[in-house]
mmCIF file of C-alpha atoms and ligand atoms in Angstrom:
data_model
loop_
_atom_site.group_PDB
_atom_site.id
_atom_site.type_symbol
_atom_site.label_atom_id
_atom_site.label_comp_id
_atom_site.label_asym_id
_atom_site.label_seq_id
_atom_site.Cartn_x
_atom_site.Cartn_y
_atom_site.Cartn_z
ATOM 1 C CA MET A 1053 69.647 206.847 69.657
ATOM 2 C CA ALA A 1054 70.240 204.487 66.736
ATOM 3 C CA GLN A 1055 73.685 204.921 65.150
ATOM 4 C CA LEU A 1056 76.358 203.316 63.034
ATOM 5 C CA VAL A 1057 79.407 202.386 65.109
ATOM 6 C CA CYS A 1058 82.926 201.445 63.978
ATOM 7 C CA ARG A 1059 84.031 198.072 65.359
ATOM 8 C CA ASP A 1060 87.657 199.248 65.632
ATOM 9 C CA THR A 1061 87.484 202.786 66.993
ATOM 10 C CA GLY A 1062 83.962 203.057 68.430
ATOM 11 C CA ASP A 1063 83.390 206.176 66.292
ATOM 12 C CA THR A 1064 79.713 206.723 65.580
ATOM 13 C CA TYR A 1065 77.824 208.082 62.571
ATOM 14 C CA PRO A 1066 74.166 208.861 61.880
ATOM 15 C CA LEU A 1067 72.147 205.933 60.534
ATOM 16 C CA ASP A 1068 71.288 207.807 57.328
ATOM 17 C CA ASP A 1069 74.946 208.440 56.447
ATOM 18 C CA VAL A 1070 75.676 207.190 52.933
ATOM 19 C CA ARG A 1071 78.673 205.125 54.011
ATOM 20 C CA TRP A 1072 79.565 201.458 54.256
ATOM 21 C CA ARG A 1073 82.710 201.668 56.402
ATOM 22 C CA SER A 1074 84.095 204.021 59.011
ATOM 23 C CA GLU A 1075 86.481 206.931 58.414
ATOM 24 C CA SER A 1076 89.347 204.644 59.488
ATOM 25 C CA GLY A 1077 88.206 201.926 57.085
ATOM 26 C CA GLY A 1078 86.716 199.732 59.825
ATOM 27 C CA LEU A 1079 83.612 197.533 59.752
ATOM 28 C CA LEU A 1080 80.388 199.144 60.962
ATOM 29 C CA ASP A 1081 77.737 197.715 63.253
ATOM 30 C CA ILE A 1082 74.414 199.286 64.234
ATOM 31 C CA ILE A 1083 73.442 200.303 67.763
ATOM 32 C CA PHE A 1084 69.685 200.151 68.035
ATOM 33 C CA GLN A 1085 67.025 199.320 70.607
ATOM 34 C CA PRO A 1086 64.399 197.082 68.985
ATOM 35 C CA GLU A 1087 60.885 196.691 70.332
ATOM 36 C CA PHE A 1088 58.941 193.430 70.414
ATOM 37 C CA ASP A 1089 55.260 192.903 71.041
ATOM 38 C CA PRO A 1090 54.476 189.253 70.268
ATOM 39 C CA GLU A 1091 50.712 189.914 70.282
ATOM 40 C CA VAL A 1092 50.968 192.699 67.710
ATOM 41 C CA ILE A 1093 53.410 190.661 65.621
ATOM 42 C CA ALA A 1094 51.046 187.658 65.594
ATOM 43 C CA ARG A 1095 48.286 189.722 63.911
ATOM 44 C CA ARG A 1096 50.463 190.911 61.022
ATOM 45 C CA PRO A 1097 50.963 189.440 57.529
ATOM 46 C CA ALA A 1098 53.568 186.694 57.150
ATOM 47 C CA ASN A 1099 56.424 188.829 55.854
ATOM 48 C CA LEU A 1100 59.660 190.315 57.180
ATOM 49 C CA TRP A 1101 57.954 193.600 58.050
ATOM 50 C CA ARG A 1102 55.857 191.930 60.767
ATOM 51 C CA TYR A 1103 58.902 192.814 62.931
ATOM 52 C CA ARG A 1104 58.782 196.486 61.853
ATOM 53 C CA GLU A 1105 59.674 197.941 65.279
ATOM 54 C CA THR A 1106 62.818 195.822 65.444
ATOM 55 C CA LEU A 1107 64.187 197.294 62.213
ATOM 56 C CA PRO A 1108 66.227 200.535 62.239
ATOM 57 C CA ILE A 1109 64.442 201.950 59.204
ATOM 58 C CA ALA A 1110 62.852 205.419 59.285
ATOM 59 C CA PRO A 1111 59.095 205.253 60.044
ATOM 60 C CA ASP A 1112 58.207 207.007 56.771
ATOM 61 C CA ALA A 1113 60.432 204.826 54.555
ATOM 62 C CA LYS A 1114 58.773 203.191 51.579
ATOM 63 C CA LEU A 1115 59.225 199.438 52.141
ATOM 64 C CA VAL A 1116 60.763 197.362 49.365
ATOM 65 C CA SER A 1117 59.040 194.007 49.644
ATOM 66 C CA PHE A 1118 57.767 190.997 47.708
ATOM 67 C CA GLY A 1119 55.561 190.136 50.683
ATOM 68 C CA SER A 1120 57.829 187.291 51.700
ATOM 69 C CA GLY A 1121 59.123 186.078 55.049
ATOM 70 C CA LEU A 1122 58.110 183.705 57.822
ATOM 71 C CA THR A 1123 59.378 180.766 55.780
ATOM 72 C CA PRO A 1124 58.037 177.356 56.826
ATOM 73 C CA MET A 1125 59.909 175.484 59.556
ATOM 74 C CA VAL A 1126 59.356 171.760 59.104
ATOM 75 C CA PRO A 1127 60.736 168.566 60.654
ATOM 76 C CA VAL A 1128 63.159 166.707 58.365
ATOM 77 C CA GLN A 1129 64.856 163.364 59.029
ATOM 78 C CA ILE A 1130 68.638 163.844 59.068
ATOM 79 C CA GLY A 1131 70.967 161.169 60.425
ATOM 80 C CA GLY A 1132 68.035 159.259 61.904
ATOM 81 C CA ARG A 1133 66.820 162.234 63.855
ATOM 82 C CA SER A 1134 64.115 164.860 63.399
ATOM 83 C CA VAL A 1135 65.608 168.317 62.838
ATOM 84 C CA GLN A 1136 63.549 171.502 62.314
ATOM 85 C CA MET A 1137 64.537 172.996 58.954
ATOM 86 C CA LYS A 1138 63.740 176.553 57.837
ATOM 87 C CA LEU A 1139 62.850 176.518 54.145
ATOM 88 C CA ASP A 1140 64.679 179.724 53.211
ATOM 89 C CA TYR A 1141 65.316 178.495 49.680
ATOM 90 C CA LEU A 1142 61.700 179.490 49.002
ATOM 91 C CA PHE A 1143 62.394 183.246 49.019
ATOM 92 C CA PRO A 1144 61.657 185.001 45.677
ATOM 93 C CA SER A 1145 65.298 185.151 44.577
ATOM 94 C CA GLY A 1146 65.868 181.595 45.770
ATOM 95 C CA SER A 1147 67.930 182.049 48.922
ATOM 96 C CA TYR A 1148 67.846 183.509 52.418
ATOM 97 C CA LYS A 1149 69.853 186.495 51.097
ATOM 98 C CA ASP A 1150 66.454 188.110 50.421
ATOM 99 C CA ARG A 1151 66.221 188.820 54.149
ATOM 100 C CA GLY A 1152 69.273 191.067 54.056
ATOM 101 C CA ALA A 1153 68.621 192.571 50.630
ATOM 102 C CA ALA A 1154 65.057 193.603 51.564
ATOM 103 C CA ILE A 1155 66.203 195.696 54.527
ATOM 104 C CA LEU A 1156 69.403 197.011 52.925
ATOM 105 C CA ILE A 1157 67.722 198.144 49.702
ATOM 106 C CA THR A 1158 64.818 199.675 51.635
ATOM 107 C CA GLN A 1159 67.372 201.709 53.589
ATOM 108 C CA ALA A 1160 69.337 202.649 50.435
ATOM 109 C CA LYS A 1161 66.143 203.905 48.801
ATOM 110 C CA ALA A 1162 65.110 205.753 51.961
ATOM 111 C CA ILE A 1163 68.382 207.721 52.133
ATOM 112 C CA GLY A 1164 68.157 208.727 48.486
ATOM 113 C CA VAL A 1165 70.598 206.316 46.858
ATOM 114 C CA LYS A 1166 70.008 205.948 43.095
ATOM 115 C CA LYS A 1167 72.558 203.275 42.220
ATOM 116 C CA VAL A 1168 74.302 200.455 44.097
ATOM 117 C CA VAL A 1169 77.251 198.157 43.457
ATOM 118 C CA GLN A 1170 77.711 194.771 45.042
ATOM 119 C CA ASP A 1171 79.903 191.675 44.798
ATOM 120 C CA SER A 1172 78.953 188.121 45.539
ATOM 121 C CA SER A 1173 79.670 184.485 44.817
ATOM 122 C CA GLY A 1174 76.129 184.489 43.410
ATOM 123 C CA ASN A 1175 73.113 184.556 45.666
ATOM 124 C CA ALA A 1176 73.662 187.881 47.398
ATOM 125 C CA GLY A 1177 73.999 189.404 43.932
ATOM 126 C CA CYS A 1178 70.727 187.757 42.869
ATOM 127 C CA ALA A 1179 68.911 189.079 45.933
ATOM 128 C CA VAL A 1180 70.282 192.631 45.715
ATOM 129 C CA ALA A 1181 69.510 192.741 41.966
ATOM 130 C CA ALA A 1182 65.934 191.569 42.617
ATOM 131 C CA TYR A 1183 65.204 194.159 45.325
ATOM 132 C CA CYS A 1184 66.846 196.913 43.234
ATOM 133 C CA ALA A 1185 64.552 195.960 40.357
ATOM 134 C CA LYS A 1186 61.575 196.241 42.725
ATOM 135 C CA ALA A 1187 62.808 199.547 44.169
ATOM 136 C CA GLY A 1188 63.735 201.080 40.814
ATOM 137 C CA LEU A 1189 67.419 201.462 41.685
ATOM 138 C CA ASP A 1190 70.274 200.966 39.242
ATOM 139 C CA CYS A 1191 72.417 198.012 40.178
ATOM 140 C CA GLU A 1192 75.840 196.712 39.179
ATOM 141 C CA ILE A 1193 76.946 193.272 40.387
ATOM 142 C CA PHE A 1194 80.471 191.816 40.344
ATOM 143 C CA VAL A 1195 80.772 188.012 40.411
ATOM 144 C CA PRO A 1196 83.617 185.514 39.964
ATOM 145 C CA ALA A 1197 83.680 184.371 36.325
ATOM 146 C CA ASP A 1198 83.011 180.739 37.342
ATOM 147 C CA THR A 1199 79.710 181.488 39.160
ATOM 148 C CA SER A 1200 76.827 179.092 38.310
ATOM 149 C CA PRO A 1201 75.186 180.079 34.992
ATOM 150 C CA GLY A 1202 71.759 179.984 36.684
ATOM 151 C CA LYS A 1203 72.786 182.751 39.065
ATOM 152 C CA LEU A 1204 74.389 184.806 36.269
ATOM 153 C CA ALA A 1205 71.202 184.591 34.215
ATOM 154 C CA GLN A 1206 69.122 185.615 37.203
ATOM 155 C CA ILE A 1207 71.237 188.709 37.943
ATOM 156 C CA ALA A 1208 71.240 189.807 34.295
ATOM 157 C CA LEU A 1209 67.495 189.214 33.846
ATOM 158 C CA TYR A 1210 66.696 191.348 36.897
ATOM 159 C CA GLY A 1211 68.250 194.111 34.827
ATOM 160 C CA ALA A 1212 71.478 194.533 36.763
ATOM 161 C CA GLN A 1213 74.745 195.253 35.020
ATOM 162 C CA LEU A 1214 76.745 192.030 35.409
ATOM 163 C CA ASN A 1215 80.548 192.102 35.642
ATOM 164 C CA LYS A 1216 82.334 188.746 35.576
ATOM 165 C CA VAL A 1217 85.734 188.976 37.248
ATOM 166 C CA PRO A 1218 88.411 186.376 36.434
ATOM 167 C CA GLY A 1219 90.294 184.813 39.346
ATOM 168 C CA SER A 1220 89.434 184.451 43.000
ATOM 169 C CA ARG A 1221 86.444 185.593 45.042
ATOM 170 C CA GLU A 1222 88.811 188.152 46.606
ATOM 171 C CA ALA A 1223 89.587 189.616 43.162
ATOM 172 C CA THR A 1224 85.843 190.128 42.702
ATOM 173 C CA ALA A 1225 85.564 191.887 46.063
ATOM 174 C CA GLN A 1226 88.454 194.164 45.130
ATOM 175 C CA ALA A 1227 86.812 195.131 41.836
ATOM 176 C CA ALA A 1228 83.555 195.992 43.635
ATOM 177 C CA MET A 1229 85.340 198.038 46.298
ATOM 178 C CA THR A 1230 87.021 200.078 43.593
ATOM 179 C CA ALA A 1231 83.612 200.768 42.037
ATOM 180 C CA ALA A 1232 82.281 201.542 45.538
ATOM 181 C CA GLU A 1233 84.600 204.533 45.813
ATOM 182 C CA THR A 1234 82.025 206.458 43.805
ATOM 183 C CA THR A 1235 78.803 204.403 44.195
ATOM 184 C CA PHE A 1236 76.811 203.088 47.185
ATOM 185 C CA TYR A 1237 78.217 199.696 48.228
ATOM 186 C CA ALA A 1238 75.304 197.362 48.957
ATOM 187 C CA SER A 1239 77.677 194.769 50.360
ATOM 188 C CA HIS A 1240 76.218 191.857 52.319
ATOM 189 C CA VAL A 1241 79.535 191.700 54.161
ATOM 190 C CA TRP A 1242 80.383 195.339 54.877
ATOM 191 C CA ASN A 1243 76.994 197.006 55.049
ATOM 192 C CA PRO A 1244 75.489 196.467 58.517
ATOM 193 C CA PHE A 1245 71.896 196.901 57.310
ATOM 194 C CA PHE A 1246 72.138 193.497 55.619
ATOM 195 C CA PHE A 1247 72.487 191.847 59.051
ATOM 196 C CA GLN A 1248 69.441 193.752 60.271
ATOM 197 C CA GLY A 1249 67.572 191.718 57.658
ATOM 198 C CA THR A 1250 69.147 188.348 58.355
ATOM 199 C CA LYS A 1251 68.391 188.760 62.069
ATOM 200 C CA THR A 1252 64.713 188.121 61.244
ATOM 201 C CA PHE A 1253 65.763 184.480 60.777
ATOM 202 C CA ALA A 1254 66.224 184.238 64.562
ATOM 203 C CA TYR A 1255 62.916 185.991 65.288
ATOM 204 C CA GLU A 1256 61.030 183.602 63.007
ATOM 205 C CA ILE A 1257 62.566 180.520 64.596
ATOM 206 C CA CYS A 1258 61.537 181.702 68.055
ATOM 207 C CA GLU A 1259 58.068 182.796 66.959
ATOM 208 C CA GLN A 1260 57.452 179.483 65.183
ATOM 209 C CA ASN A 1261 58.685 177.704 68.306
ATOM 210 C CA GLY A 1262 56.183 179.452 70.605
ATOM 211 C CA TRP A 1263 58.626 182.318 71.405
ATOM 212 C CA GLN A 1264 61.093 179.805 72.825
ATOM 213 C CA ALA A 1265 64.687 179.452 71.678
ATOM 214 C CA PRO A 1266 65.813 176.018 70.449
ATOM 215 C CA ASP A 1267 68.991 174.549 71.975
ATOM 216 C CA THR A 1268 71.145 174.598 68.862
ATOM 217 C CA VAL A 1269 71.081 176.293 65.457
ATOM 218 C CA ILE A 1270 73.348 174.904 62.723
ATOM 219 C CA LEU A 1271 74.256 177.355 59.949
ATOM 220 C CA PRO A 1272 76.602 177.793 56.981
ATOM 221 C CA ALA A 1273 79.783 179.740 57.678
ATOM 222 C CA GLY A 1274 81.062 181.677 54.682
ATOM 223 C CA ASN A 1275 80.939 185.432 55.129
ATOM 224 C CA GLY A 1276 78.672 184.993 58.133
ATOM 225 C CA THR A 1277 75.622 186.864 56.889
ATOM 226 C CA LEU A 1278 73.375 184.276 58.502
ATOM 227 C CA ILE A 1279 75.455 183.443 61.603
ATOM 228 C CA LEU A 1280 75.981 187.093 62.508
ATOM 229 C CA GLY A 1281 72.374 187.998 61.749
ATOM 230 C CA ALA A 1282 71.093 185.047 63.781
ATOM 231 C CA TYR A 1283 73.271 186.012 66.727
ATOM 232 C CA ILE A 1284 72.072 189.628 66.612
ATOM 233 C CA GLY A 1285 68.442 188.487 66.478
ATOM 234 C CA PHE A 1286 68.713 185.985 69.325
ATOM 235 C CA ALA A 1287 70.713 188.455 71.444
ATOM 236 C CA GLU A 1288 68.009 191.087 70.964
ATOM 237 C CA LEU A 1289 65.296 188.611 71.969
ATOM 238 C CA GLN A 1290 67.299 187.733 75.044
ATOM 239 C CA ALA A 1291 67.858 191.391 75.957
ATOM 240 C CA ALA A 1292 64.096 191.983 75.585
ATOM 241 C CA GLY A 1293 63.447 189.139 78.048
ATOM 242 C CA ILE A 1294 61.596 187.051 75.455
ATOM 243 C CA ILE A 1295 64.042 184.119 75.464
ATOM 244 C CA GLN A 1296 66.246 183.017 78.374
ATOM 245 C CA GLN A 1297 69.292 181.907 76.437
ATOM 246 C CA ILE A 1298 70.861 182.312 73.008
ATOM 247 C CA PRO A 1299 71.012 178.943 71.201
ATOM 248 C CA LYS A 1300 74.350 177.314 70.577
ATOM 249 C CA LEU A 1301 75.400 178.417 67.058
ATOM 250 C CA VAL A 1302 77.319 175.840 65.024
ATOM 251 C CA GLY A 1303 79.041 177.026 61.814
ATOM 252 C CA ILE A 1304 79.638 174.639 58.911
ATOM 253 C CA GLN A 1305 82.534 175.033 56.465
ATOM 254 C CA SER A 1306 83.765 172.995 53.531
ATOM 255 C CA ALA A 1307 86.968 171.113 54.384
ATOM 256 C CA LEU A 1308 88.428 172.572 51.165
ATOM 257 C CA CYS A 1309 87.967 176.155 52.361
ATOM 258 C CA ALA A 1310 87.954 176.278 56.154
ATOM 259 C CA PRO A 1311 89.693 179.381 57.535
ATOM 260 C CA LEU A 1312 87.199 179.829 60.380
ATOM 261 C CA TYR A 1313 87.459 176.197 61.414
ATOM 262 C CA GLU A 1314 91.259 176.516 61.526
ATOM 263 C CA ALA A 1315 91.192 179.811 63.417
ATOM 264 C CA TRP A 1316 88.712 178.330 65.904
ATOM 265 C CA HIS A 1317 90.460 175.046 66.589
ATOM 266 C CA GLN A 1318 93.963 176.579 66.685
ATOM 267 C CA GLU A 1319 92.645 179.424 68.845
ATOM 268 C CA LEU A 1320 94.149 182.055 66.546
ATOM 269 C CA ASP A 1321 93.498 185.761 67.004
ATOM 270 C CA HIS A 1322 93.230 186.295 63.239
ATOM 271 C CA ILE A 1323 91.885 184.512 60.169
ATOM 272 C CA PRO A 1324 94.726 182.475 58.611
ATOM 273 C CA VAL A 1325 95.573 182.582 54.912
ATOM 274 C CA LEU A 1326 95.187 178.971 53.762
ATOM 275 C CA GLU A 1327 95.468 176.947 50.603
ATOM 276 C CA THR A 1328 91.906 176.406 49.388
ATOM 277 C CA SER A 1329 90.445 174.342 46.538
ATOM 278 C CA PRO A 1330 87.162 174.535 44.651
ATOM 279 C CA THR A 1331 84.279 172.876 46.522
ATOM 280 C CA LEU A 1332 80.728 171.856 45.685
ATOM 281 C CA ALA A 1333 79.735 174.372 48.353
ATOM 282 C CA GLU A 1334 80.539 177.499 46.308
ATOM 283 C CA GLY A 1335 78.372 179.726 48.523
ATOM 284 C CA ILE A 1336 80.600 179.191 51.564
ATOM 285 C CA ALA A 1337 83.943 179.122 49.733
ATOM 286 C CA ILE A 1338 85.180 182.336 51.352
ATOM 287 C CA ALA A 1339 88.935 182.229 51.932
ATOM 288 C CA LEU A 1340 89.179 185.554 53.792
ATOM 289 C CA PRO A 1341 85.895 186.437 55.533
ATOM 290 C CA GLN A 1342 86.013 190.150 56.457
ATOM 291 C CA ARG A 1343 83.904 189.576 59.553
ATOM 292 C CA GLY A 1344 85.646 186.314 60.441
ATOM 293 C CA MET A 1345 86.775 187.319 63.934
ATOM 294 C CA GLN A 1346 83.296 188.722 64.635
ATOM 295 C CA MET A 1347 81.828 185.324 63.692
ATOM 296 C CA ILE A 1348 84.259 183.565 66.021
ATOM 297 C CA GLU A 1349 83.463 185.978 68.850
ATOM 298 C CA TYR A 1350 79.708 185.451 68.478
ATOM 299 C CA VAL A 1351 79.919 181.661 68.138
ATOM 300 C CA ARG A 1352 82.106 181.560 71.246
ATOM 301 C CA LYS A 1353 79.553 183.593 73.215
ATOM 302 C CA THR A 1354 76.917 180.953 72.460
ATOM 303 C CA GLY A 1355 79.066 177.973 73.427
ATOM 304 C CA GLY A 1356 78.931 176.766 69.812
ATOM 305 C CA THR A 1357 81.616 175.476 67.483
ATOM 306 C CA PHE A 1358 82.740 175.141 63.844
ATOM 307 C CA LEU A 1359 82.692 171.861 61.905
ATOM 308 C CA VAL A 1360 83.972 170.931 58.433
ATOM 309 C CA VAL A 1361 82.405 168.603 55.885
ATOM 310 C CA ALA A 1362 84.086 166.701 53.034
ATOM 311 C CA GLU A 1363 82.923 166.636 49.397
ATOM 312 C CA PRO A 1364 81.478 163.075 49.510
ATOM 313 C CA GLU A 1365 79.390 164.034 52.565
ATOM 314 C CA ILE A 1366 78.031 167.078 50.716
ATOM 315 C CA LYS A 1367 77.086 164.983 47.711
ATOM 316 C CA GLU A 1368 75.447 162.293 49.810
ATOM 317 C CA SER A 1369 73.438 164.830 51.814
ATOM 318 C CA LEU A 1370 72.290 166.554 48.637
ATOM 319 C CA LEU A 1371 70.979 163.334 47.119
ATOM 320 C CA GLU A 1372 69.323 162.394 50.386
ATOM 321 C CA MET A 1373 67.488 165.715 50.683
ATOM 322 C CA CYS A 1374 66.385 165.693 47.033
ATOM 323 C CA GLN A 1375 64.981 162.217 47.606
ATOM 324 C CA GLN A 1376 62.914 163.644 50.452
ATOM 325 C CA GLY A 1377 61.607 166.324 48.059
ATOM 326 C CA PHE A 1378 63.860 169.211 49.017
ATOM 327 C CA TYR A 1379 65.528 170.523 45.854
ATOM 328 C CA ILE A 1380 68.380 172.501 47.376
ATOM 329 C CA GLU A 1381 71.685 173.699 45.965
ATOM 330 C CA PRO A 1382 74.998 171.955 46.818
ATOM 331 C CA THR A 1383 76.056 174.712 49.245
ATOM 332 C CA SER A 1384 72.892 174.046 51.249
ATOM 333 C CA ALA A 1385 73.713 170.350 51.315
ATOM 334 C CA ALA A 1386 76.999 171.158 53.053
ATOM 335 C CA VAL A 1387 74.947 172.457 55.981
ATOM 336 C CA VAL A 1388 72.870 169.278 55.990
ATOM 337 C CA ALA A 1389 76.085 167.236 56.073
ATOM 338 C CA GLY A 1390 77.142 169.355 59.038
ATOM 339 C CA VAL A 1391 73.839 168.676 60.801
ATOM 340 C CA ARG A 1392 74.412 164.989 60.237
ATOM 341 C CA GLN A 1393 77.890 165.155 61.766
ATOM 342 C CA TYR A 1394 76.577 167.132 64.691
ATOM 343 C CA VAL A 1395 73.767 164.645 65.291
ATOM 344 C CA ASP A 1396 76.178 161.692 65.062
ATOM 345 C CA HIS A 1397 78.949 163.067 67.277
ATOM 346 C CA HIS A 1398 77.852 166.015 69.372
ATOM 347 C CA ALA A 1399 74.114 166.178 70.065
ATOM 348 C CA ALA A 1400 72.480 165.267 73.378
ATOM 349 C CA ALA A 1401 69.437 162.992 73.228
ATOM 350 C CA ASP A 1402 66.896 165.725 73.991
ATOM 351 C CA GLU A 1403 68.575 168.628 72.189
ATOM 352 C CA GLN A 1404 66.253 170.685 69.974
ATOM 353 C CA ILE A 1405 68.114 171.417 66.740
ATOM 354 C CA VAL A 1406 67.156 173.918 64.036
ATOM 355 C CA SER A 1407 68.902 174.372 60.703
ATOM 356 C CA VAL A 1408 68.152 175.788 57.266
ATOM 357 C CA PHE A 1409 67.890 175.022 53.567
ATOM 358 C CA THR A 1410 69.652 178.144 52.303
ATOM 359 C CA GLY A 1411 69.431 178.082 48.489
ATOM 360 C CA HIS A 1412 67.337 176.615 45.667
ATOM 361 C CA GLY A 1413 68.689 173.749 43.541
ATOM 362 C CA LEU A 1414 67.429 175.293 40.296
ATOM 363 C CA LYS A 1415 70.232 177.841 40.579
ATOM 364 C CA SER A 1416 72.852 175.115 40.108
ATOM 365 C CA THR A 1417 71.486 172.824 37.413
ATOM 366 C CA GLU A 1418 74.889 172.154 35.806
ATOM 367 C CA LYS A 1419 76.405 171.055 39.116
ATOM 368 C CA MET A 1420 73.349 168.986 39.965
ATOM 369 C CA LEU A 1421 73.584 167.130 36.626
ATOM 370 C CA LYS A 1422 77.270 166.475 37.200
ATOM 371 C CA LEU A 1423 76.476 164.905 40.558
ATOM 372 C CA LEU A 1424 74.078 162.585 38.775
ATOM 373 C CA GLY A 1425 76.940 161.635 36.447
ATOM 374 C CA GLN A 1426 75.289 163.364 33.450
HETATM 375 C C1 LIG B 811 75.400 183.054 51.082
HETATM 376 C C2 LIG B 811 75.043 181.614 51.198
HETATM 377 C C3 LIG B 811 75.487 180.802 52.250
HETATM 378 C C4 LIG B 811 76.347 181.191 53.385
HETATM 379 O O1 LIG B 811 76.900 182.400 53.499
HETATM 380 P P1 LIG B 811 77.105 183.241 54.786
HETATM 381 O O2 LIG B 811 77.555 184.544 54.276
HETATM 382 O O3 LIG B 811 78.115 182.614 55.652
HETATM 383 O O4 LIG B 811 75.834 183.341 55.537
HETATM 384 C C5 LIG B 811 75.043 179.508 52.284
HETATM 385 N N1 LIG B 811 74.224 179.008 51.372
HETATM 386 C C6 LIG B 811 73.783 179.738 50.338
HETATM 387 C C7 LIG B 811 72.885 179.116 49.350
HETATM 388 C C8 LIG B 811 74.160 181.074 50.231
HETATM 389 O O5 LIG B 811 73.691 181.792 49.220
#
């Protein structure tokens, strides 16, 4: 039977419990047996709900959807090599966070939640605010005060209550958790339903690749919403006998905020507290990722690794992608820079590599102008 399970104690709770952490304060995962029928899936509309039987959402739930999903996967030249890129910046709120928000807000609505709170460095707040607007739920979003104005405008215009918190990303998380003592916490980090949405990223890659797994998938590594979701999705496909092996997952961090990279390469059993500095890649500037050790565990299981990229590499990759017609935000360019490094130093000649454009450039106009020197 599908259940919530505490990662620390193994305690379980019903799926429709209105809770975002366990009694002991631990992170929750979801135990669930998904079903795949590629022939049925192939006949369905190109949206996230084509994988309906893989999603732990009650059969009678009213789906919250903009009809989006199955983003294009196209070959892009990076570092002199053709890499398959998922165009997730094309989701309605402008980033892949729509995947998680669609499933999480559908679940919140289905269990009778009327209001949610959330905190984000920007895009998760945009996505949750958008799906709350669609679902008719009240929504309050906490963001760091220095979040891109484009993302602030988006959250406010969706009708969410916007709270700008001075100081670090961690201060913002603390403010949201205080609010979450009395209101449903639609956190993309804590709430395990978010990862049930981001796992569709893995399904789509395999479906678009003829139900075969690629060799390697290169992803941003901030809070891990995409890495963890991708791992869950690939692992489920493997368990169902649809793919033989889970692709190598490679996580990209900014050199100015790289706790996972440090933990990985020093083989630590915890996420270290490091000095960090502001980076162009604001979406992955997470100094203390709550699910950091889970990310490391999953990446290790795939035989993957973590890489860091420097600011000049991010800038160069951004300009290069824009000049190929892909108007992505700087955080997304950090992943491209990581792909480039991987291609230059790690990839085998015949390795099939997939990566992603995570967020839309129009969200970060001020930063984009600065990079142009204007
Ligand atoms: C959220 C986000 C990321 C990465 O975050 P994870 O939580 O590690 O998945 C990367 N790019 C953009 C544009 C984002 O919004």
